[in-house]
Amino acid sequence: MSFSRNDRKVRVERGKEFPIHPSADTEATFAAVIADALRRDFGHTPTYVKHIARLTGANMRTVQNWLQARNGPSGAGLIVLMRHSDEVTAAVLTLADREGLREGAVAGMKVAELRKAILEVLSHLPEH
């Protein structure tokens, strides 16, 4: 089948560029920030990829892509990571420009850590 001469001819007007959406860079930033947070919280131990994969139920290759900032976790994976990682939670709140919530969350985490340390010390003290 050949095109008829009456077919519409679409031509691009010169000088006009496709507008770039302001959030176009957000996905790259998101992936990099989450990768940094995962590395800070889970470290560089040989089994940290397997550990994150078990926590999230994701494939190990998927987790490696997260850690290399090729792409970020989906919504469900992100929620699970936030549940297990204070660094990821703080990173997401920072990306969302919710510094007040982030500071409150960090303060709450510090109180929880302090409470845990106090209970640990109390368990080692002799009873009178």
Short mmCIF file of C-alpha atoms in Angstrom, two decimals:
data_model
loop_
_atom_site.label_atom_id
_atom_site.label_comp_id
_atom_site.label_asym_id
_atom_site.label_seq_id
_atom_site.Cartn_x
_atom_site.Cartn_y
_atom_site.Cartn_z
CA MET A 1 0.00 0.00 0.00
CA SER A 2 1.40 3.36 -0.89
CA PHE A 3 0.52 6.72 0.52
CA SER A 4 -1.66 8.98 -1.58
CA ARG A 5 -0.59 12.44 -2.52
CA ASN A 6 -3.41 13.86 -0.42
CA ASP A 7 -2.05 12.44 2.84
CA ARG A 8 -1.33 14.94 5.50
CA LYS A 9 2.26 16.08 5.71
CA VAL A 10 3.44 16.82 9.22
CA ARG A 11 6.36 19.16 9.46
CA VAL A 12 8.00 20.45 12.56
CA GLU A 13 8.30 24.18 12.89
CA ARG A 14 11.91 25.09 13.37
CA GLY A 15 13.03 26.87 16.51
CA LYS A 16 10.53 25.29 18.87
CA GLU A 17 11.82 22.81 21.42
CA PHE A 18 9.96 20.21 23.35
CA PRO A 19 9.32 21.63 26.83
CA ILE A 20 11.11 19.74 29.58
CA HIS A 21 9.01 19.06 32.60
CA PRO A 22 10.49 20.41 35.86
CA SER A 23 10.33 16.98 37.47
CA ALA A 24 12.25 15.28 34.64
CA ASP A 25 15.40 15.20 36.78
CA THR A 26 13.53 13.93 39.84
CA GLU A 27 13.79 10.23 38.97
CA ALA A 28 17.58 10.38 38.62
CA THR A 29 17.85 12.30 41.88
CA PHE A 30 15.48 9.91 43.63
CA ALA A 31 17.44 6.84 42.56
CA ALA A 32 20.78 8.38 43.61
CA VAL A 33 19.51 9.53 47.01
CA ILE A 34 17.91 6.16 47.79
CA ALA A 35 21.09 4.34 46.70
CA ASP A 36 23.20 6.51 49.02
CA ALA A 37 20.79 5.97 51.91
CA LEU A 38 20.78 2.19 51.39
CA ARG A 39 24.58 2.08 51.31
CA ARG A 40 24.83 4.18 54.49
CA ASP A 41 22.32 2.09 56.40
CA PHE A 42 23.10 -1.41 55.17
CA GLY A 43 26.81 -0.91 54.54
CA HIS A 44 29.02 -2.72 52.11
CA THR A 45 28.98 -6.18 53.63
CA PRO A 46 28.95 -9.07 51.15
CA THR A 47 25.40 -10.07 52.05
CA TYR A 48 23.69 -6.67 52.13
CA VAL A 49 22.15 -7.16 48.66
CA LYS A 50 20.61 -10.46 49.78
CA HIS A 51 19.46 -8.87 53.03
CA ILE A 52 17.68 -6.01 51.24
CA ALA A 53 16.19 -8.46 48.73
CA ARG A 54 14.79 -10.59 51.55
CA LEU A 55 13.35 -7.56 53.34
CA THR A 56 11.58 -6.20 50.27
CA GLY A 57 10.79 -9.42 48.42
CA ALA A 58 12.56 -7.98 45.37
CA ASN A 59 14.91 -9.81 43.03
CA MET A 60 18.62 -9.47 43.81
CA ARG A 61 19.24 -7.90 40.40
CA THR A 62 16.56 -5.31 41.17
CA VAL A 63 18.26 -4.46 44.46
CA GLN A 64 21.61 -4.13 42.67
CA ASN A 65 19.97 -1.68 40.26
CA TRP A 66 18.73 0.33 43.25
CA LEU A 67 22.20 0.37 44.80
CA GLN A 68 23.79 1.46 41.49
CA ALA A 69 21.14 4.22 41.15
CA ARG A 70 19.98 2.88 37.79
CA ASN A 71 16.42 3.09 39.07
CA GLY A 72 14.63 3.45 42.38
CA PRO A 73 12.29 1.15 44.26
CA SER A 74 8.57 1.06 43.53
CA GLY A 75 6.08 2.36 46.05
CA ALA A 76 5.65 -0.92 47.92
CA GLY A 77 9.40 -1.55 47.99
CA LEU A 78 10.02 1.97 49.21
CA ILE A 79 7.54 1.56 52.07
CA VAL A 80 9.25 -1.65 53.20
CA LEU A 81 12.66 0.03 52.99
CA MET A 82 11.39 2.98 55.01
CA ARG A 83 10.08 0.54 57.62
CA HIS A 84 13.53 -1.02 58.05
CA SER A 85 15.89 1.88 57.29
CA ASP A 86 16.04 5.19 59.11
CA GLU A 87 18.36 6.54 56.41
CA VAL A 88 15.84 5.82 53.65
CA THR A 89 13.04 7.40 55.68
CA ALA A 90 15.10 10.56 56.24
CA ALA A 91 16.09 10.66 52.55
CA VAL A 92 12.48 10.40 51.37
CA LEU A 93 11.37 13.16 53.74
CA THR A 94 14.23 15.34 52.51
CA LEU A 95 13.26 14.71 48.87
CA ALA A 96 9.67 15.59 49.72
CA ASP A 97 10.93 18.87 51.20
CA ARG A 98 9.46 17.97 54.58
CA GLU A 99 12.41 18.98 56.76
CA GLY A 100 10.16 19.52 59.80
CA LEU A 101 8.88 15.95 59.64
CA ARG A 102 12.40 14.70 58.97
CA GLU A 103 13.80 16.47 62.03
CA GLY A 104 10.95 15.12 64.16
CA ALA A 105 11.52 11.61 62.81
CA VAL A 106 15.27 11.84 63.47
CA ALA A 107 14.62 13.08 67.00
CA GLY A 108 12.16 10.23 67.57
CA MET A 109 14.71 7.72 66.27
CA LYS A 110 17.35 9.11 68.63
CA VAL A 111 14.97 8.84 71.59
CA ALA A 112 14.18 5.24 70.63
CA GLU A 113 17.91 4.43 70.37
CA LEU A 114 18.56 6.08 73.73
CA ARG A 115 15.69 4.15 75.32
CA LYS A 116 17.08 0.89 73.91
CA ALA A 117 20.58 1.68 75.22
CA ILE A 118 19.24 2.51 78.69
CA LEU A 119 17.28 -0.74 78.82
CA GLU A 120 20.39 -2.65 77.73
CA VAL A 121 22.49 -1.05 80.47
CA LEU A 122 19.77 -1.66 83.07
CA SER A 123 19.63 -5.34 82.18
CA HIS A 124 23.33 -5.69 83.08
CA LEU A 125 23.08 -3.96 86.47
CA PRO A 126 22.86 -6.17 89.55
CA GLU A 127 19.48 -6.26 91.28
CA HIS A 128 19.29 -5.15 94.92
#
